[in-house]
Backbone as a ProteinNet text record, in pm:
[ID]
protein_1_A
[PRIMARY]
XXXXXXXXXXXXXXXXXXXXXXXXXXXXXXXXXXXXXXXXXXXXXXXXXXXXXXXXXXXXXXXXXXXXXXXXXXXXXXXXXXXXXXXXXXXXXXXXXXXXXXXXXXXXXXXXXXXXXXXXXXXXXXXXXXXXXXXXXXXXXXXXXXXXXXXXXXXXXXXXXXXXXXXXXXXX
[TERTIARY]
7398.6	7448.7	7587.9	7633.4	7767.3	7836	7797.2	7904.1	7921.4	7829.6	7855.8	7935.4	7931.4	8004.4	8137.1	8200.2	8313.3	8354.5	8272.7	8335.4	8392.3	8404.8	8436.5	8346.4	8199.8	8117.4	8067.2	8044.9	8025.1	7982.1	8035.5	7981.3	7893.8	7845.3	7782.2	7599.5	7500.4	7412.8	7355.2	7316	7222.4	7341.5	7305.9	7385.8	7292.4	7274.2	7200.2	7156.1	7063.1	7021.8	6938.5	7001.8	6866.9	6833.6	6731.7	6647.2	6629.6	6632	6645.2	6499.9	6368.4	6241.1	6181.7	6063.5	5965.4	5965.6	5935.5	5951.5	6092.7	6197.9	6334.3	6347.8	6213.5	6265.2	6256.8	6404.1	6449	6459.2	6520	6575	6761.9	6766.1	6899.3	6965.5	6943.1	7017.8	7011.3	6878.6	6866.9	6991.5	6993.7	7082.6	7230.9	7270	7437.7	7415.1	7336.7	7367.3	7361.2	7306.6	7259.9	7384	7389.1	7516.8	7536	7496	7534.5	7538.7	7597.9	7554.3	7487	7393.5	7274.9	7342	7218.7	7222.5	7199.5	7071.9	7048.5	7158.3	7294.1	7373	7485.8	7547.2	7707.5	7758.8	7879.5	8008.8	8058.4	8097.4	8145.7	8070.9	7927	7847.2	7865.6	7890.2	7892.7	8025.8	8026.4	8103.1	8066.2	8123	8089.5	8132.5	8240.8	8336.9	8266.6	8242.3	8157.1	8020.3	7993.1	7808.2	7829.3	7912.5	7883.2	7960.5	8068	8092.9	7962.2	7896.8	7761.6	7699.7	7686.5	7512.4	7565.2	7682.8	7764.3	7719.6	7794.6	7766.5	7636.8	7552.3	7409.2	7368.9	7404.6	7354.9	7335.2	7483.5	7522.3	7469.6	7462.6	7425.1	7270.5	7183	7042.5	6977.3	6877.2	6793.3	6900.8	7046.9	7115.7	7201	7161.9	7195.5	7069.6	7069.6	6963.3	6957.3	6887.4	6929.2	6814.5	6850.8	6733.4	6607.8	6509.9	6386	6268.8	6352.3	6255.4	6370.8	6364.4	6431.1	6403.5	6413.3	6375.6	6481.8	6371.8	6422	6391.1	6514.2	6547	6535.6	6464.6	6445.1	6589.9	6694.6	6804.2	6896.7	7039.9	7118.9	7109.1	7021.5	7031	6909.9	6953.9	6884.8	6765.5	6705.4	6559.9	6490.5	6553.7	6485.8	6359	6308.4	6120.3	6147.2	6093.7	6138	6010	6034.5	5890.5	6022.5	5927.3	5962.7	5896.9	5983.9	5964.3	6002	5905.9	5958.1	6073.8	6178.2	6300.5	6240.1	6213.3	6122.6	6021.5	6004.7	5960.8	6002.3	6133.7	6255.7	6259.2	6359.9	6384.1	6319.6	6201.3	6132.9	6222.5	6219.9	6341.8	6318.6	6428.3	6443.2	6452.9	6460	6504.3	6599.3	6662.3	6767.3	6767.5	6858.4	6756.1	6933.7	6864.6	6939.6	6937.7	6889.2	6856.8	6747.3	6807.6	6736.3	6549.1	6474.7	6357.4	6306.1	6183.9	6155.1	6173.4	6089.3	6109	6219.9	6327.8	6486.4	6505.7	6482.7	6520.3	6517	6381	6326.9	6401.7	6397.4	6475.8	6609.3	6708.6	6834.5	6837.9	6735	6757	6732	6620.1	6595	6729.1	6819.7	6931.5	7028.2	7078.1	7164.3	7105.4	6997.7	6955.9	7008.5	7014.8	7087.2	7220	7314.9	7403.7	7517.5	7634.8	7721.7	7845.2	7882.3	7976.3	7936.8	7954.9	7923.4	8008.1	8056.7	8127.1	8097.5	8101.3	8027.4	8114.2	8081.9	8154.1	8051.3	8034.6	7942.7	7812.7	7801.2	7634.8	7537.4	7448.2	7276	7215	7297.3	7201	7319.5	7274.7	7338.9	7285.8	7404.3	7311.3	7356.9	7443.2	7468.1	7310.4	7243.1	7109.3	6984.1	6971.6	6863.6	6741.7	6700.7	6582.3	6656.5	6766.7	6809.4	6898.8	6885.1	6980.1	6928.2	6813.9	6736.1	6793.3	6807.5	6862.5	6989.2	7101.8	7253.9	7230	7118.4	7075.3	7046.6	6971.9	6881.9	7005.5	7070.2	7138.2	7293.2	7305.6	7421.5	7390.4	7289.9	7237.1	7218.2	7184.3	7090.6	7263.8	7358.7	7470.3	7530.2	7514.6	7580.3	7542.1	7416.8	7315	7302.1	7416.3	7376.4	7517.7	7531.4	7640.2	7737.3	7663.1	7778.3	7915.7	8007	8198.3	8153.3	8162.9	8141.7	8302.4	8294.4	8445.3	8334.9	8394.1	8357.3	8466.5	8443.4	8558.8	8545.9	8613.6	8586.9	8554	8611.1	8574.6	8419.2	8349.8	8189	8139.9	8203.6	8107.1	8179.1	8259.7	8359.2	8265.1	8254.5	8222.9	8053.5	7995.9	7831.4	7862.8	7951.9	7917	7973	8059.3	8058.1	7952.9	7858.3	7744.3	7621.3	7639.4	7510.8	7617.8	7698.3	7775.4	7803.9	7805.8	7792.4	7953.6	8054.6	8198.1	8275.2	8192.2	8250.1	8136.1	8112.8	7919.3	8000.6	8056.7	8134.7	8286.6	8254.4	8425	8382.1
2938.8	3057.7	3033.7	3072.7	3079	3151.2	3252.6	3294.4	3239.3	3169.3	3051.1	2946.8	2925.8	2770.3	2865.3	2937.5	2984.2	3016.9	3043.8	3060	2981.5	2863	2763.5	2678.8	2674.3	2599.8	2498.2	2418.9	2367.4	2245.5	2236.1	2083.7	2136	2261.6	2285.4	2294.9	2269.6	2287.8	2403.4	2459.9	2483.5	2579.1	2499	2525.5	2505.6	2599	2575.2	2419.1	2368.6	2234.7	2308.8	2365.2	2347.7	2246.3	2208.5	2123.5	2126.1	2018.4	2034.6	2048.7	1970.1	1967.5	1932.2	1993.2	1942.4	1830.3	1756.8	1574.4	1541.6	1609.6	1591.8	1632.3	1712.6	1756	1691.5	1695.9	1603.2	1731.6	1665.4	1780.2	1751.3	1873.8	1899.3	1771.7	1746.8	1594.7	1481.3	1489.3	1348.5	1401.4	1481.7	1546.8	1513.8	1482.2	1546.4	1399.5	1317.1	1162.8	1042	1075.8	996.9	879	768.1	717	731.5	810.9	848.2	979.2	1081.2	1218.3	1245.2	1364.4	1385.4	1499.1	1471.3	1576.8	1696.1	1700.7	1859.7	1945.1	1865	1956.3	1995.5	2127.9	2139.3	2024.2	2014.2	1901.8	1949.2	2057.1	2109.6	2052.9	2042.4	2045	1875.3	1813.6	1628.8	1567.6	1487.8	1408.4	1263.7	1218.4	1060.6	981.3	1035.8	964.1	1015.1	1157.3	1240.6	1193.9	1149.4	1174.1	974.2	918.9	771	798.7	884.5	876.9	982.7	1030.8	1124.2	1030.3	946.9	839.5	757.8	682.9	632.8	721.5	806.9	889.7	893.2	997.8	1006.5	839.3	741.6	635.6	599.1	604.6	591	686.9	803.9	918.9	930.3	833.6	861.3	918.1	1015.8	1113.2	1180.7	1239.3	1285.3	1427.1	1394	1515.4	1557.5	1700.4	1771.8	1842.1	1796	1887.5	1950.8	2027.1	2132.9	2070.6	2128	2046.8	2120	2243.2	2364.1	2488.9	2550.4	2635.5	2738.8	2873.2	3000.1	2988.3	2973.1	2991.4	3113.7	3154	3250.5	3262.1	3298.7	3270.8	3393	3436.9	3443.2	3528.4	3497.6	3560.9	3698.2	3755	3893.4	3961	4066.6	4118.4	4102.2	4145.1	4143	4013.6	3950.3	3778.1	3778.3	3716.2	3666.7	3559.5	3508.6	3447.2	3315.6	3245.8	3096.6	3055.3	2985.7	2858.4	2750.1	2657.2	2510.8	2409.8	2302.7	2158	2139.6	2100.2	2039.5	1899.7	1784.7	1679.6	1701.1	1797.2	1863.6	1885.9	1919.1	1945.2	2093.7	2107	2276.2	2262.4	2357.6	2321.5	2430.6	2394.8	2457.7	2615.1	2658.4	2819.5	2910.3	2771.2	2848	2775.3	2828.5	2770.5	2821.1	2714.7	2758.4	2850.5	2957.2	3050.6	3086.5	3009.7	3006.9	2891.8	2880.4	2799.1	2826.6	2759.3	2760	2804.4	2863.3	2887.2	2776	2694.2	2529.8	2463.8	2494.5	2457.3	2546.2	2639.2	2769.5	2766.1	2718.3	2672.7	2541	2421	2315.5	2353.6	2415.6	2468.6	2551.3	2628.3	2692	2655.2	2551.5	2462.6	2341.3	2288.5	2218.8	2284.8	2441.5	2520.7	2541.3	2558.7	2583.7	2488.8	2369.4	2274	2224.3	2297.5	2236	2277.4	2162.7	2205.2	2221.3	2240.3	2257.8	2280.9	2364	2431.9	2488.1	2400.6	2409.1	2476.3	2588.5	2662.3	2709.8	2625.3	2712.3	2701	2855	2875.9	2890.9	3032.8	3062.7	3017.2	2997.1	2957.5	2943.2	3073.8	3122.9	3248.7	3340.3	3440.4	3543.8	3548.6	3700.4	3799.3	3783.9	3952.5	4012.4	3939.9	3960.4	3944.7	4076.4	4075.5	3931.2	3902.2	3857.7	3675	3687.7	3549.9	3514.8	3638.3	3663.5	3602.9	3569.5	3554	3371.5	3324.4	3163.5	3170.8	3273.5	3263.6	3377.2	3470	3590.7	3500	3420.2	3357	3254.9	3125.9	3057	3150.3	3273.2	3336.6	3362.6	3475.4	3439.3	3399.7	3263.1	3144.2	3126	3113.8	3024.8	3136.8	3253.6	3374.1	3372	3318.8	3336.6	3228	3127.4	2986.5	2978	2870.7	2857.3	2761.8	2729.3	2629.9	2708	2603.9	2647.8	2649.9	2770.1	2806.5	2794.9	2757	2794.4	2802.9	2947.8	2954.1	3012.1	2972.8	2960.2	2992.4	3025.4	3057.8	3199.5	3263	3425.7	3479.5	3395.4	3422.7	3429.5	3323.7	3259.6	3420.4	3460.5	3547.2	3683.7	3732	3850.9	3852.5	3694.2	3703.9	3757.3	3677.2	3748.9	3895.6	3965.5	4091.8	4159.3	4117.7	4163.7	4202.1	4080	4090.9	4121.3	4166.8	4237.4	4183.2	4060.3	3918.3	3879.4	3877.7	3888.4	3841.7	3924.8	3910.2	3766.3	3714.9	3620.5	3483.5	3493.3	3322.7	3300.9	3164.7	3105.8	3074.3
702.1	638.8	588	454.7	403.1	517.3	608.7	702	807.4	890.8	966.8	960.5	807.1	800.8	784.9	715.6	719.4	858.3	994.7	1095	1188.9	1103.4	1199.2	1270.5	1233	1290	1235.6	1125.1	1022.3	1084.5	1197.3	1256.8	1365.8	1418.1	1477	1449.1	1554.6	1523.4	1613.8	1507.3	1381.1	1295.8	1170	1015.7	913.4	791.1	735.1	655.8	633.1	555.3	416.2	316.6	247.4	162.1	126	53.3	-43.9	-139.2	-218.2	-329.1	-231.9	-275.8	-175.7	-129.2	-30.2	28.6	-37.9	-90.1	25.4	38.1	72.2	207.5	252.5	393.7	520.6	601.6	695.1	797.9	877.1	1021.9	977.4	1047	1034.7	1097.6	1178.4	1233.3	1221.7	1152.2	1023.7	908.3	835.7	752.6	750.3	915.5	920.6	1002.8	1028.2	1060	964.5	855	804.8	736.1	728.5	684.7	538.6	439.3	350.1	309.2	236	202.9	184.6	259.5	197.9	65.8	-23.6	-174.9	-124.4	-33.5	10.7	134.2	116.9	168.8	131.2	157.4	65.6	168.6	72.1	87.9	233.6	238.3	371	513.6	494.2	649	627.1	594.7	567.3	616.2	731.8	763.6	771.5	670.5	727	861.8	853.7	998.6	1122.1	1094.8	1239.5	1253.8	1209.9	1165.1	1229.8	1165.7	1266.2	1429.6	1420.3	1604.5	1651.2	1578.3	1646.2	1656.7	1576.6	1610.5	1729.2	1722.3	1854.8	1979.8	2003.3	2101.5	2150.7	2103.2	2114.7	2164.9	2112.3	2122.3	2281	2323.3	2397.8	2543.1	2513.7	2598.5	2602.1	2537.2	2527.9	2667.7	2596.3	2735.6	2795.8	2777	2841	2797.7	2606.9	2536.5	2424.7	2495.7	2433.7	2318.9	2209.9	2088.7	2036.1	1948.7	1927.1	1878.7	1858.9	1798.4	1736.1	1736	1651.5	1609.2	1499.3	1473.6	1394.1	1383	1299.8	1146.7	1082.4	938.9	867.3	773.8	669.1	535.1	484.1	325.6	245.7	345.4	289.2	407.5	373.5	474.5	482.7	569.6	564.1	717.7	728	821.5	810.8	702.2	671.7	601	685.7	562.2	636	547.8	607.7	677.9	804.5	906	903.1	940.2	1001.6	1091.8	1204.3	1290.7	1270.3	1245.8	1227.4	1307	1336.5	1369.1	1288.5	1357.2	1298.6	1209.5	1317.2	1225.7	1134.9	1097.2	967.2	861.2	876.4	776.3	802	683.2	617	496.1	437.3	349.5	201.1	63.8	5	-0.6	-24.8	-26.9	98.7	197.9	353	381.4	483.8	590.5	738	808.1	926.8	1005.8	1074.8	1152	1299.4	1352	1490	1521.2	1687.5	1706.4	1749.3	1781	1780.4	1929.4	1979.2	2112.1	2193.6	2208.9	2218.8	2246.5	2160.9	2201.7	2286.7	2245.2	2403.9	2525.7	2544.7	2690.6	2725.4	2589	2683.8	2688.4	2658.6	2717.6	2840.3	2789.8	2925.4	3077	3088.4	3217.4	3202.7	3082.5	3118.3	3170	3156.2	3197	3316.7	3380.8	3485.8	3599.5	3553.5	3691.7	3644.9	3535.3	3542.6	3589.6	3627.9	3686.6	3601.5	3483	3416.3	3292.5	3195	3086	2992	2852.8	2782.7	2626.1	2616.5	2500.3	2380.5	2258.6	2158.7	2049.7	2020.9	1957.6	1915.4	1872.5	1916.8	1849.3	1899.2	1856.5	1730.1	1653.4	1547.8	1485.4	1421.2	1352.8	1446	1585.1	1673.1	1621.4	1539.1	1452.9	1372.7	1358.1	1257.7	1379	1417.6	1536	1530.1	1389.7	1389.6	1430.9	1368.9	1456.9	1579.1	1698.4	1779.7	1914.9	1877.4	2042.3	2098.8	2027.2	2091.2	2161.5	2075.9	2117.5	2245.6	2258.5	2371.6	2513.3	2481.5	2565.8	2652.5	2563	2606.8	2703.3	2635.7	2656.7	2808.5	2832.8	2961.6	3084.9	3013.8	3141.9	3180.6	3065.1	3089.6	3250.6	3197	3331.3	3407.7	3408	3555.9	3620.3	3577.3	3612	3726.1	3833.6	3918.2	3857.5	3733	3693.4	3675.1	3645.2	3607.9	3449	3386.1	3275.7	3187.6	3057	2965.7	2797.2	2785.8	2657.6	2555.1	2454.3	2361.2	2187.7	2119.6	1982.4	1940.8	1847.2	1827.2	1833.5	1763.2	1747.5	1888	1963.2	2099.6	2224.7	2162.4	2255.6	2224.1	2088.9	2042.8	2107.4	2129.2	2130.1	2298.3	2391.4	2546.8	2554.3	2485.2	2478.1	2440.1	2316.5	2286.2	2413.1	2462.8	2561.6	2735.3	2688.1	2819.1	2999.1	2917.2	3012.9	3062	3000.9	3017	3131.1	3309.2	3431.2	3458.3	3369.1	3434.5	3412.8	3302.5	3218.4	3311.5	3349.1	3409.2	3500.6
[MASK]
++++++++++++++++++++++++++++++++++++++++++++++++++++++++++++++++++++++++++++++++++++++++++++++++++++++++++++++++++++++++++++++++++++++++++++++++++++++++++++++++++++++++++++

């Protein structure tokens, strides 16, 4: 979403990917790793420098960091967009973007928050201002309160989402 990336999340996932043709569709993290720009993304979501210390990392951390692998797509920023869930390794097929994460990612966050012991959160899931994409940043917001881990969450969006779901005394 144009209002996502303006909030400061731009390196966060999930950000929109759209596509540029069928033919073109990747997953968002093929997208924002790939060692060259992809075409099907604005200039803004593209780091070259980030996108090789991400493949580093990950490399390094294999089986240890969990990333999404399904996500609810929008055929436009708005309350009432027509919605699908997709395999990420599917791509974003064109004229959508994706706004939350997927059930699938849901569940595996939520059984990783379930045993963890420290939990560092900036920034929500999806667009929970837009009910139809609120349930990933609902869900994770949550598990994170109900969990014994030492919680720190941080950033206006990630602040305004635990006031939303009235979670506030749950985080720290």
């Amino acid at each position: 979403s144009a209002n996502s990336a303006t909030r400061g999340s731009h390196h966060a996932i999930p950000a929109p990917c759209r596509v540029a043709a069928p033919a073109q569709s990747r997953s968002l993290l093929d997208c924002r790793l790939d060692h060259r720009e992809p075409s099907m993304l604005p200039r803004a979501f593209y780091d070259r420098d980030t996108a090789t210390v991400a493949r580093e990392l990950l490399g390094k951390a294999a089986g240890k960091i969990v990333l999404p692998t399904d996500g609810v797509l929008g055929d436009k920023f708005a309350a009432d967009a027509n919605q699908q869930t997709v395999a990420l390794a599917a791509g974003v097929p064109d004229g959508w973007a994706m706004y939350d994460i997927g059930p699938e990612t849901v569940a595996a966050f939520r059984q990783v928050l379930s045993t963890a012991k420290t939990v560092v959160w900036n920034g929500p899931m999806g667009v929970f201002e837009f009910e139809a994409f609120s349930h990933g940043t609902e869900v994770v917001a949550r598990a994170i309160a109900a969990s014994s881990a030492f919680s720190i969450a941080g950033g206006g969006d990630t602040l305004a989402a635990i006031a939303k779901y009235g979670i506030e005394k749950d985080i720290g």
